[in-house]
Coordinates of C-alpha atoms in Angstrom, one line a residue:
X1 CA -27.4 41.0 269.1
X2 CA -25.6 38.6 270.8
X3 CA -22.6 38.2 268.0
X4 CA -22.1 42.4 268.8
X5 CA -21.9 41.6 272.6
X6 CA -19.5 38.5 271.3
X7 CA -17.1 41.1 269.4
X8 CA -17.5 44.2 271.5
X9 CA -16.1 41.8 274.5
X10 CA -13.1 39.9 273.0
X11 CA -12.2 43.7 271.4
X12 CA -12.1 44.6 274.4
X13 CA -8.9 46.8 275.6
X14 CA -6.4 46.1 278.6
X15 CA -5.2 48.2 281.2
X16 CA -2.5 48.0 283.2
X17 CA -2.1 50.1 286.5
X18 CA 0.1 49.1 289.8
X19 CA -2.6 47.3 291.3
X20 CA -4.5 44.5 290.7
X21 CA -5.2 44.7 287.0
X22 CA -8.6 43.7 285.7
X23 CA -8.1 41.8 282.0
X24 CA -10.8 41.2 279.4
X25 CA -8.2 39.2 277.4
X26 CA -8.3 40.9 274.0
X27 CA -6.6 37.9 271.8
X28 CA -4.9 37.4 269.0
X29 CA -6.8 37.0 265.8
X30 CA -3.6 35.4 264.7
X31 CA -3.1 31.6 264.3
X32 CA -0.7 31.4 267.2
X33 CA 3.0 30.8 266.0
X34 CA 2.8 33.4 262.8
X35 CA 4.3 36.3 264.4
X36 CA 7.5 36.5 263.6
X37 CA 10.3 38.3 264.4
X38 CA 13.9 37.3 264.8
X39 CA 15.3 35.3 267.5
X40 CA 17.2 38.8 269.6
X41 CA 20.7 38.2 271.2
X42 CA 21.1 40.2 274.5
X43 CA 22.9 42.5 272.7
X44 CA 20.3 43.6 270.4
X45 CA 18.0 43.7 273.3
X46 CA 20.0 46.0 275.4
X47 CA 20.4 48.0 272.4
X48 CA 17.5 48.9 271.8
X49 CA 14.6 47.8 274.3
X50 CA 11.4 49.5 273.9
X51 CA 11.5 48.5 270.3
X52 CA 11.5 44.5 270.9
X53 CA 8.8 45.0 273.1
X54 CA 6.4 47.3 270.4
X55 CA 2.9 46.2 271.2
X56 CA 1.9 44.1 269.0
X57 CA 5.2 41.6 269.6
X58 CA 4.7 41.8 273.2
X59 CA 1.3 41.3 275.8
X60 CA -1.9 42.2 274.8
X61 CA -3.0 42.2 278.3
X62 CA -0.3 42.9 281.2
X63 CA 0.3 40.9 284.0
X64 CA 0.3 43.1 287.6
X65 CA 3.5 41.9 288.2
X66 CA 6.0 42.4 285.4
X67 CA 8.7 40.2 286.2
X68 CA 8.2 38.6 282.5
X69 CA 8.3 40.3 279.1
X70 CA 7.4 38.0 275.8
X71 CA 8.0 39.1 272.3
X72 CA 7.8 36.6 268.9
X73 CA 11.1 35.4 267.6
X74 CA 12.8 33.0 266.3
X75 CA 12.6 33.9 261.9
X76 CA 15.4 33.8 259.7
X77 CA 15.4 32.3 256.0
X78 CA 16.4 28.8 255.0
X79 CA 18.6 30.0 251.8
X80 CA 21.2 31.3 254.1
X81 CA 23.1 30.1 256.8
X82 CA 23.6 33.7 258.2
X83 CA 20.8 34.0 261.1
X84 CA 21.6 37.4 261.6
X85 CA 19.6 38.4 258.3
X86 CA 15.9 37.9 259.8
X87 CA 13.1 37.5 258.0
X88 CA 11.1 40.8 257.6
X89 CA 8.9 41.9 258.4
X90 CA 7.3 38.3 257.9
X91 CA 7.1 35.5 256.3
X92 CA 5.7 31.7 256.4
X93 CA 5.8 28.6 256.0
X94 CA 8.2 26.8 254.1
X95 CA 10.3 30.3 253.9
X96 CA 11.0 30.7 257.5
X97 CA 10.3 28.7 260.7
X98 CA 7.3 29.5 263.5
X99 CA 9.2 30.3 267.1
X100 CA 8.3 29.4 270.3
X101 CA 8.4 32.3 272.1
X102 CA 11.5 34.2 273.4
X103 CA 11.3 35.8 276.7
X104 CA 13.1 37.9 278.8
X105 CA 12.6 37.2 282.9
X106 CA 14.0 39.9 285.9
X107 CA 13.1 39.4 289.5
X108 CA 14.0 40.6 292.6
X109 CA 13.3 37.8 296.0
X110 CA 11.1 40.7 296.8
X111 CA 9.4 40.9 293.6
X112 CA 8.7 37.0 293.3
X113 CA 7.9 37.0 297.5
X114 CA 5.2 39.7 296.7
X115 CA 3.8 37.3 293.8
X116 CA 4.2 34.2 296.1
X117 CA 1.9 36.1 299.0
X118 CA 0.0 36.6 296.7
X119 CA -1.1 33.4 294.9
X120 CA -1.2 31.5 298.1
X121 CA -4.3 34.5 299.2
X122 CA -6.5 31.9 297.6
X123 CA -8.5 31.6 294.6
X124 CA -5.7 31.5 292.0
X125 CA -5.8 30.1 289.1
X126 CA -2.4 28.9 287.7
X127 CA -2.8 27.6 283.7
X128 CA 0.4 26.3 282.5
X129 CA 1.9 25.8 279.3
X130 CA 3.1 21.8 279.1
X131 CA 6.9 21.7 279.9
X132 CA 9.6 21.0 277.0
X133 CA 8.5 18.8 274.3
X134 CA 10.3 16.7 271.7
X135 CA 9.6 18.5 268.4
X136 CA 10.9 15.6 266.3
X137 CA 7.3 14.3 266.5
X138 CA 5.0 17.1 266.1
X139 CA 5.1 16.0 262.2
X140 CA 3.8 12.6 262.9
X141 CA 1.5 14.1 265.6
X142 CA -0.3 16.2 262.6
X143 CA -0.2 14.0 259.9
X144 CA -1.3 11.1 261.6
X145 CA -3.5 11.0 264.8
X146 CA -4.6 15.3 264.1
X147 CA -5.9 13.9 260.2
X148 CA -7.9 11.4 261.8
X149 CA -9.0 13.3 264.9
X150 CA -7.7 9.9 267.0
X151 CA -5.6 11.7 269.0
X152 CA -6.7 11.8 272.1
X153 CA -8.3 8.4 271.5
X154 CA -7.5 5.6 274.6
X155 CA -8.1 3.3 271.6
X156 CA -4.8 4.8 270.4
X157 CA -1.4 4.8 270.9
X158 CA 0.0 7.6 272.9
X159 CA 3.1 7.8 270.9
X160 CA 1.1 9.7 268.1
X161 CA 1.5 12.5 270.1
X162 CA 4.3 15.2 270.5
X163 CA 5.4 14.2 274.1
X164 CA 7.1 15.4 277.4
X165 CA 11.5 15.3 277.0
X166 CA 13.6 13.3 279.3
X167 CA 14.2 17.7 279.8
X168 CA 10.3 18.4 280.3
X169 CA 10.1 15.7 282.9
X170 CA 12.6 16.7 284.6
X171 CA 12.6 20.6 284.6
X172 CA 8.3 19.9 285.2
X173 CA 9.3 17.9 288.4
X174 CA 11.2 20.6 289.8
X175 CA 8.9 23.1 288.9
X176 CA 6.7 20.8 291.6
X177 CA 9.9 20.5 294.0
X178 CA 9.8 24.4 293.7
X179 CA 6.1 25.3 294.2
X180 CA 6.3 23.1 297.4
X181 CA 9.0 24.9 298.7
X182 CA 7.2 28.2 298.2
X183 CA 4.6 26.5 300.6
X184 CA 1.4 27.0 297.4
X185 CA -1.0 24.7 298.3
X186 CA -2.7 22.5 295.4
X187 CA -6.0 21.9 296.2
X188 CA -7.3 20.6 292.4
X189 CA -4.9 19.2 289.7
X190 CA -6.0 19.3 286.4
X191 CA -5.3 19.5 282.8
X192 CA -6.2 18.8 279.5
X193 CA -6.8 15.2 277.6
X194 CA -3.0 15.5 275.5
X195 CA -0.2 13.1 277.2
X196 CA 2.3 16.6 277.4
X197 CA 0.2 17.8 279.7
X198 CA -0.8 15.1 281.8
X199 CA 2.7 14.2 282.5
X200 CA 3.4 17.9 283.2
X201 CA 0.8 17.9 285.8
X202 CA 1.6 14.0 287.4
X203 CA 5.4 15.6 287.7
X204 CA 3.9 18.3 289.8
X205 CA 1.1 16.2 291.6
X206 CA 4.1 13.9 292.4
X207 CA 5.8 16.3 295.1
X208 CA 2.1 17.3 296.6
X209 CA 1.6 12.8 296.7
X210 CA -1.1 13.5 294.0
X211 CA -1.4 10.5 291.5
X212 CA -3.2 10.1 288.1
X213 CA -6.8 9.1 290.3
X214 CA -6.2 12.5 291.5
X215 CA -5.7 14.5 288.3
X216 CA -8.9 16.1 286.6
X217 CA -8.8 16.1 282.3
X218 CA -10.6 19.1 281.6
X219 CA -10.9 18.8 277.1
X220 CA -13.0 21.5 276.6
X221 CA -10.9 24.5 278.3
X222 CA -8.1 23.2 277.9
X223 CA -7.4 21.1 275.2
X224 CA -5.1 21.9 272.4
X225 CA -7.7 23.1 270.0
X226 CA -5.4 25.7 268.0
X227 CA -3.3 22.6 266.9
X228 CA -6.1 19.9 266.4
X229 CA -9.0 21.4 265.6
X230 CA -10.4 18.3 264.2
X231 CA -9.8 16.5 267.4
X232 CA -11.2 19.5 269.1
X233 CA -14.6 19.4 266.7
X234 CA -15.2 15.5 267.2
X235 CA -15.5 15.8 271.0
X236 CA -17.6 19.5 271.1
X237 CA -20.0 17.6 268.3
X238 CA -19.6 19.8 265.0
X239 CA -17.9 20.1 262.2
X240 CA -17.2 23.4 260.0
X241 CA -19.1 24.8 257.2
X242 CA -15.7 24.5 254.9
X243 CA -12.0 23.5 256.0
X244 CA -11.1 27.3 256.0
X245 CA -13.6 27.9 258.7
X246 CA -11.6 25.5 260.7
X247 CA -9.8 27.4 262.5
X248 CA -11.9 30.4 263.3
X249 CA -15.1 28.2 264.4
X250 CA -12.6 26.8 267.1
X251 CA -10.9 29.3 268.4
X252 CA -14.1 31.2 268.6
X253 CA -15.6 28.3 270.7
X254 CA -12.2 27.8 272.6
X255 CA -11.4 31.2 274.1
X256 CA -14.8 31.1 275.7
X257 CA -14.8 27.9 277.3
X258 CA -11.3 28.6 278.4
X259 CA -12.2 32.1 279.8
X260 CA -15.6 31.0 281.5
X261 CA -13.4 27.6 283.3
X262 CA -10.9 30.6 284.5
X263 CA -13.7 32.7 286.3
X264 CA -15.9 29.5 287.6
X265 CA -16.0 28.7 291.4
X266 CA -14.0 25.2 291.8
X267 CA -14.0 23.5 295.4
X268 CA -10.8 24.1 297.2
X269 CA -9.8 21.9 300.4
X270 CA -8.0 25.0 301.8
X271 CA -8.7 28.4 302.0
X272 CA -4.9 29.4 300.3
X273 CA -4.9 26.4 297.8
X274 CA -4.7 27.2 294.2
X275 CA -6.2 25.0 291.0
X276 CA -3.0 24.2 289.1
X277 CA -3.7 23.0 285.9
X278 CA -1.9 22.2 282.5
X279 CA -3.0 23.4 278.5
X280 CA -1.1 24.2 275.1
X281 CA 0.5 27.3 274.0
X282 CA -2.4 28.0 271.4
X283 CA -5.3 27.0 273.8
X284 CA -3.6 29.9 276.1
X285 CA -2.7 32.3 274.3
X286 CA -5.7 32.4 272.0
X287 CA -8.0 32.8 275.1
X288 CA -5.0 35.5 277.0
X289 CA -3.5 37.4 274.1
X290 CA -0.1 36.5 275.8
X291 CA 2.9 34.3 274.7
X292 CA 3.5 31.4 276.7
X293 CA 6.9 29.3 275.4
X294 CA 6.5 25.8 277.0
X295 CA 6.2 25.4 281.1
X296 CA 5.4 29.0 281.9
X297 CA 2.9 29.3 283.8
X298 CA -0.2 32.3 284.1
X299 CA -1.7 32.8 288.0
X300 CA -5.2 34.1 287.1
X301 CA -8.4 35.1 289.9
X302 CA -11.4 36.1 289.0
X303 CA -12.3 39.8 290.0
X304 CA -15.6 41.6 292.1
X305 CA -16.7 42.8 288.9
X306 CA -18.7 41.4 286.2
X307 CA -18.9 41.9 281.8
X308 CA -22.0 44.2 281.1
X309 CA -23.6 41.6 279.7
X310 CA -27.1 42.2 278.5
X311 CA -27.8 38.6 277.4
X312 CA -26.2 35.6 277.8
X313 CA -23.4 35.0 274.9
X314 CA -24.4 32.9 272.0
X315 CA -21.6 31.4 270.0
X316 CA -22.0 31.4 266.2
X317 CA -19.9 28.9 264.5
X318 CA -20.2 28.6 260.7
X319 CA -22.6 25.3 260.8
X320 CA -24.0 26.0 264.7
X321 CA -24.6 27.5 267.3
X322 CA -23.9 27.2 270.6
X323 CA -26.1 28.6 273.4
X324 CA -25.4 30.0 276.8
X325 CA -21.8 29.9 276.5
X326 CA -21.2 32.8 278.5
X327 CA -23.9 33.6 281.5
X328 CA -24.6 37.0 282.8
X329 CA -22.5 38.0 285.7
X330 CA -20.0 36.9 284.4
X331 CA -16.7 38.1 286.0
X332 CA -13.9 39.4 284.7
X333 CA -10.6 37.8 285.7
X334 CA -6.8 39.6 287.0
X335 CA -3.5 38.2 285.4
X336 CA -1.5 38.2 287.9
X337 CA 1.5 37.0 287.1
X338 CA 3.7 34.8 284.7
X339 CA 6.1 32.9 285.9
X340 CA 8.8 30.7 284.3
X341 CA 9.7 27.3 285.4
X342 CA 13.2 29.1 286.3
X343 CA 11.5 31.5 288.3
X344 CA 8.8 29.4 290.0
X345 CA 12.2 27.8 291.3
X346 CA 14.3 31.1 292.5
X347 CA 10.5 31.6 294.6
X348 CA 11.3 28.7 296.4
X349 CA 14.3 29.6 296.6
X350 CA 13.5 33.0 298.6
X351 CA 10.8 31.9 300.7
X352 CA 13.2 29.1 302.2
X353 CA 15.7 32.5 302.8
X354 CA 13.1 34.3 304.4
X355 CA 12.2 32.1 306.6
X356 CA 15.8 31.4 307.7
X357 CA 16.6 35.5 307.9
X358 CA 14.6 35.0 311.2
X359 CA 17.6 33.8 312.8
X360 CA 20.1 36.7 314.8
X361 CA 22.3 38.1 311.9
X362 CA 24.6 39.6 314.2
X363 CA 27.0 37.2 314.8
X364 CA 31.0 36.9 315.9
X365 CA 32.0 36.6 312.6
X366 CA 31.1 39.8 311.3
X367 CA 29.2 42.1 310.3
X368 CA 26.6 41.5 307.4
X369 CA 24.2 43.7 305.5
X370 CA 21.7 41.8 305.6
X371 CA 21.0 42.8 309.2
X372 CA 19.7 45.7 308.4
X373 CA 16.5 44.1 306.4
X374 CA 15.0 44.5 309.8
X375 CA 11.5 43.4 308.5
X376 CA 12.8 40.6 306.6
X377 CA 11.0 41.3 303.1
X378 CA 15.0 41.3 301.4
X379 CA 14.8 44.7 300.5
X380 CA 17.0 47.4 302.2
X381 CA 15.9 50.8 302.2
X382 CA 17.5 53.8 303.4
X383 CA 15.8 54.3 306.6
X384 CA 17.2 50.6 307.2
X385 CA 20.6 51.3 306.2
X386 CA 21.1 54.3 308.2
X387 CA 19.9 52.3 311.4
X388 CA 22.0 49.5 310.9
X389 CA 25.1 51.8 309.7
X390 CA 24.8 53.8 313.0
X391 CA 24.3 51.0 315.3
X392 CA 26.7 48.2 313.8
X393 CA 29.1 49.6 311.8
X394 CA 32.4 51.3 313.1
X395 CA 33.8 53.5 310.3
X396 CA 34.8 56.9 309.9
X397 CA 32.5 57.4 306.4
X398 CA 29.2 59.1 306.9
X399 CA 26.3 56.7 306.5
X400 CA 25.3 58.5 303.6
X401 CA 28.3 58.1 301.5
X402 CA 28.0 54.5 302.6
X403 CA 24.5 54.0 300.9
X404 CA 25.3 55.8 298.0
X405 CA 27.9 52.7 297.7
X406 CA 25.4 50.1 298.0
X407 CA 22.9 51.5 295.9
X408 CA 25.5 51.2 292.9
X409 CA 26.2 47.6 293.5
X410 CA 22.2 46.9 292.4
X411 CA 21.9 45.3 289.1
X412 CA 20.0 46.2 287.0
X413 CA 18.8 43.9 284.0
X414 CA 17.1 44.4 280.8
X415 CA 13.8 46.7 281.1
X416 CA 15.2 47.8 284.3
X417 CA 18.3 48.8 283.7
X418 CA 17.5 52.6 283.5
X419 CA 15.7 52.1 286.6
X420 CA 17.0 54.7 289.5
X421 CA 18.2 51.6 292.2
X422 CA 16.5 54.0 295.6
X423 CA 16.5 50.6 297.6
X424 CA 18.9 47.8 298.0
X425 CA 17.2 44.3 297.0
X426 CA 18.6 41.0 298.0
X427 CA 18.8 38.5 295.7
X428 CA 18.3 39.2 292.0
X429 CA 17.8 36.6 289.2
X430 CA 17.5 37.0 285.4
X431 CA 17.7 35.1 282.4
X432 CA 17.4 35.2 278.2
X433 CA 14.9 32.5 276.7
X434 CA 15.4 33.2 272.8
X435 CA 14.3 29.5 272.5
X436 CA 12.7 28.5 268.6
X437 CA 12.7 26.2 266.2
X438 CA 12.6 25.4 262.4
X439 CA 10.2 23.1 260.2
X440 CA 11.8 24.2 256.5
X441 CA 14.6 21.1 257.1
X442 CA 13.9 19.1 259.7
X443 CA 9.5 19.5 259.3
X444 CA 10.0 20.7 263.2
X445 CA 12.4 18.1 264.2
X446 CA 14.9 20.6 265.3
X447 CA 14.0 22.5 268.2
X448 CA 17.5 25.0 269.8
X449 CA 18.0 25.5 273.2
X450 CA 18.8 29.4 272.9
X451 CA 18.1 29.9 276.7
X452 CA 20.7 30.9 280.0
X453 CA 20.7 32.2 283.1
X454 CA 22.5 35.8 283.1
X455 CA 22.3 36.5 286.5
X456 CA 21.8 34.4 289.8
X457 CA 22.3 36.2 293.1
X458 CA 19.8 34.1 294.6
X459 CA 20.4 31.3 297.1
X460 CA 18.1 29.7 299.8
X461 CA 19.5 30.3 302.7
X462 CA 21.4 33.3 304.8
X463 CA 25.1 31.3 304.7
X464 CA 24.7 31.2 301.2
X465 CA 23.4 34.8 300.9
X466 CA 26.1 35.8 302.9
X467 CA 28.7 34.4 300.8
X468 CA 27.4 36.0 297.6
X469 CA 27.0 39.2 299.8
X470 CA 30.8 39.4 301.1
X471 CA 32.2 41.7 299.0
X472 CA 29.5 44.5 300.1
X473 CA 30.5 43.2 303.7
X474 CA 34.3 43.3 303.1
X475 CA 33.5 46.6 301.5
X476 CA 31.7 48.3 304.9
X477 CA 33.9 47.4 307.4
X478 CA 37.4 48.3 305.0
X479 CA 39.6 50.8 306.9
X480 CA 39.4 53.2 304.0
X481 CA 38.4 56.9 303.5
X482 CA 36.4 58.1 301.1
X483 CA 38.9 58.7 298.4
X484 CA 40.1 55.0 298.5
X485 CA 36.4 53.9 298.5
X486 CA 36.0 56.0 295.0
X487 CA 38.9 54.5 293.9
X488 CA 37.6 51.0 294.7
X489 CA 34.6 52.2 293.2
X490 CA 35.7 52.9 290.1
X491 CA 37.8 50.8 289.3
X492 CA 38.0 48.4 286.1
X493 CA 39.8 44.8 286.8
X494 CA 42.3 44.0 285.0
X495 CA 42.9 40.9 282.8
X496 CA 44.4 39.0 285.1
X497 CA 42.1 39.6 287.7
X498 CA 39.0 38.7 286.0
X499 CA 40.6 35.9 284.4
X500 CA 41.9 34.9 288.3
X501 CA 37.9 35.1 289.2
X502 CA 36.4 33.6 286.0
X503 CA 35.6 30.6 287.9
X504 CA 33.3 32.9 290.9
X505 CA 31.8 34.7 287.3
X506 CA 30.4 31.1 287.0
X507 CA 29.8 29.8 290.5
X508 CA 27.5 33.5 290.5
X509 CA 25.4 32.6 287.3
X510 CA 24.7 28.8 288.5
X511 CA 22.3 27.4 290.6
X512 CA 19.5 24.1 291.0
X513 CA 19.2 24.5 287.9
X514 CA 16.0 24.0 286.1
X515 CA 16.8 21.6 282.8
X516 CA 15.8 23.9 279.3
X517 CA 18.0 22.2 277.1
X518 CA 15.5 21.2 275.2
X519 CA 18.3 17.9 273.9
X520 CA 19.4 17.1 276.5
X521 CA 22.2 14.2 276.6
X522 CA 20.0 11.4 277.2
X523 CA 17.6 12.6 275.0
X524 CA 16.7 9.4 272.1
X525 CA 16.1 12.0 269.5
X526 CA 19.1 14.2 270.1
X527 CA 21.3 13.6 266.4
X528 CA 21.5 16.3 264.1
X529 CA 20.8 14.4 261.6
X530 CA 18.3 15.1 259.0
X531 CA 15.1 12.3 258.7
X532 CA 17.2 12.3 255.3
X533 CA 20.1 10.5 255.6
X534 CA 23.5 12.5 255.3
X535 CA 22.0 16.1 255.7
X536 CA 23.0 17.9 258.1
X537 CA 21.3 21.4 259.8
X538 CA 22.6 24.5 257.9
X539 CA 23.1 26.9 260.8
X540 CA 24.4 27.1 264.0
X541 CA 22.8 25.8 267.2
X542 CA 23.7 27.9 269.7
X543 CA 24.1 31.9 270.3
X544 CA 26.4 33.7 272.3
X545 CA 24.2 34.6 275.8
X546 CA 25.4 37.9 277.9
X547 CA 25.8 37.9 281.5
X548 CA 24.2 40.9 283.1
X549 CA 26.9 43.0 284.4
X550 CA 27.4 41.8 288.1
X551 CA 28.4 44.4 290.6
X552 CA 29.2 42.2 293.3
X553 CA 31.5 40.3 291.1
X554 CA 33.3 43.7 290.0
X555 CA 33.6 44.4 293.7
X556 CA 35.2 41.7 294.9
X557 CA 37.9 41.8 292.2
X558 CA 39.0 45.6 292.8
X559 CA 39.0 44.9 296.5
X560 CA 41.7 42.9 295.7
X561 CA 43.3 44.9 292.7
X562 CA 43.4 47.7 295.7
X563 CA 45.0 45.5 297.6
X564 CA 42.6 45.3 300.4
X565 CA 42.4 41.8 300.8
X566 CA 44.1 39.0 298.0
X567 CA 41.7 37.2 296.2
X568 CA 42.7 33.5 297.6
X569 CA 41.2 35.3 300.8
X570 CA 38.3 37.0 298.7
X571 CA 36.6 33.7 297.0
X572 CA 37.0 31.8 300.6
X573 CA 34.3 34.5 301.5
X574 CA 32.8 34.3 298.8
X575 CA 32.5 30.3 298.7
X576 CA 34.1 29.9 294.7
X577 CA 37.5 29.0 293.6
X578 CA 40.1 30.5 292.1
X579 CA 41.3 29.5 288.4
X580 CA 44.9 27.4 289.5
X581 CA 47.3 29.3 287.9
X582 CA 50.2 26.6 286.4
X583 CA 52.2 25.8 288.9
X584 CA 57.0 25.6 289.1
X585 CA 57.0 22.1 288.6
X586 CA 54.4 21.9 285.0
X587 CA 56.5 25.3 284.1
X588 CA 59.7 23.4 284.1
X589 CA 58.4 20.5 282.7
X590 CA 57.2 22.4 280.0
X591 CA 60.2 23.8 280.2
X592 CA 62.3 21.3 279.7
X593 CA 60.1 19.7 276.7
X594 CA 61.0 22.9 275.0
X595 CA 64.5 23.0 275.8
X596 CA 64.8 19.2 274.5
X597 CA 62.9 20.4 271.0
X598 CA 65.1 23.1 271.0
X599 CA 68.4 21.3 271.8
X600 CA 67.5 18.8 268.8
X601 CA 66.3 21.6 266.7
X602 CA 69.8 22.6 267.1
X603 CA 71.8 19.6 266.6
X604 CA 69.9 19.2 262.9
X605 CA 70.8 22.2 261.9
X606 CA 74.2 22.2 263.0
X607 CA 74.4 18.9 261.1
X608 CA 72.9 19.8 257.9
X609 CA 75.2 23.1 258.1
X610 CA 78.6 20.9 258.5
X611 CA 77.4 18.4 255.8
X612 CA 77.1 21.2 253.3
X613 CA 80.0 22.5 253.8
X614 CA 82.3 19.5 254.0
X615 CA 81.0 18.9 250.7

């Protein structure tokens, strides 16, 4: 009876609506990391978006707010250096490598602020995977302390564990600063008993004046039991009947305990406080049915509805029963959002921008479209723009025509690319993460940062946002009729204009960077050498990550190309620098070099010719 109840509970389907979604969390049955597909490039994702996000590759339970989409990625055949030859459809060690989760992330300030306002309303838990680690110590962990079940034993060195890389330490610290900037109050800081989770938590806690004495270790709901089952077994006090039962046993017990922990009452210090906890990828995927990259956080909250249990759930393992692991009246949980550290940083910046929007946006320096956002939600509706246009713009063009032009400037990255814009969102961010690791050559020693910002027009102050939006403001104030405006909107910037503005393009894709390079320059494990002396990694370590088209930047270049203002003036308004052109003195110097070289060659040739003829 209890076994059937547990089975049917785990296999409940996940529903997704525009409102809060109750997720029973159908967990994947495959061992974490064995769902292997190619590491998609931006071009491949754009070409066939729906195929990439097939149900078995994406979230088994969709977040209420979807600004993050995950998929299996990263498998390549180790018999070829051609990264385009992917393992199809699946393969296992040692032929190909498992991957860190690939993700696409796209969000506007409006969406990130909706998430911020909800998660600060009280009662939320952030369940996060520890931040970036040094994968080249995975093998010592698996072959060393895990075999002896001593990885988290205080009597043994933490150096046996896979630990945070320098990039992971910096990234988790930025996570804490960004949460504080967003006004998130952490009432309870928790982690697994593993060093990489504790360090991640303490880096966040630093920004809340929390130290190790404030950190609560939670081994049973949060420990790394999928990768390190024996350590978990030792703490829980059982052994599987056979080695083949190991993963089945530990996953069955762990998923129930993690879900139980998610819906339990915890003592918050403030009405809006959150419980912030770091765990492990396998633990989280086993409980939530969702893939998580290092540093990603699931924001969850119990609902008022409960599971239909006729009696308490007993978890039956291969050689032992654990009674009353899930009581009657257990609440369902809403997976509200999944945020990466990159998106969390943008959420903090959007929060600061919204606060700065309270200042008077009408100034003698000129009109800004920011003033159209009368309710300060960083979304400009048709009604708001029409009122702004009629009251603030001195133009012969109709407000309807101007509004169409403004909507044309809305970027739509990734899965949003086919959506028709009906509002203009102030500030957008998109991020591509195709990160993966391989193990056939390096024993999981190499993890490559196939990651990058593909669009970022979010800034944390009104002055900075005015710079980003200055092409729009210039278009709204320009003295041109509809035909000239159409020529600007339809133009294709020439190659030399693009070259001039390439520095501005870089500035619109840069921000207070969350370090995501898995192998930074100061990483002591940054060598490309194989542990066997002289053996190099055979595949390229980078891929081209195409930026999301930025209509604001294109407008800036077209305004210059059509003669409405100079490139220097446009760049000054945008707060960026043009790529300097070669100066006259440099040209004369080079011409002098070329002339000297030509002169020497000419003299030599004449001399040779004379000698030949005279002989």
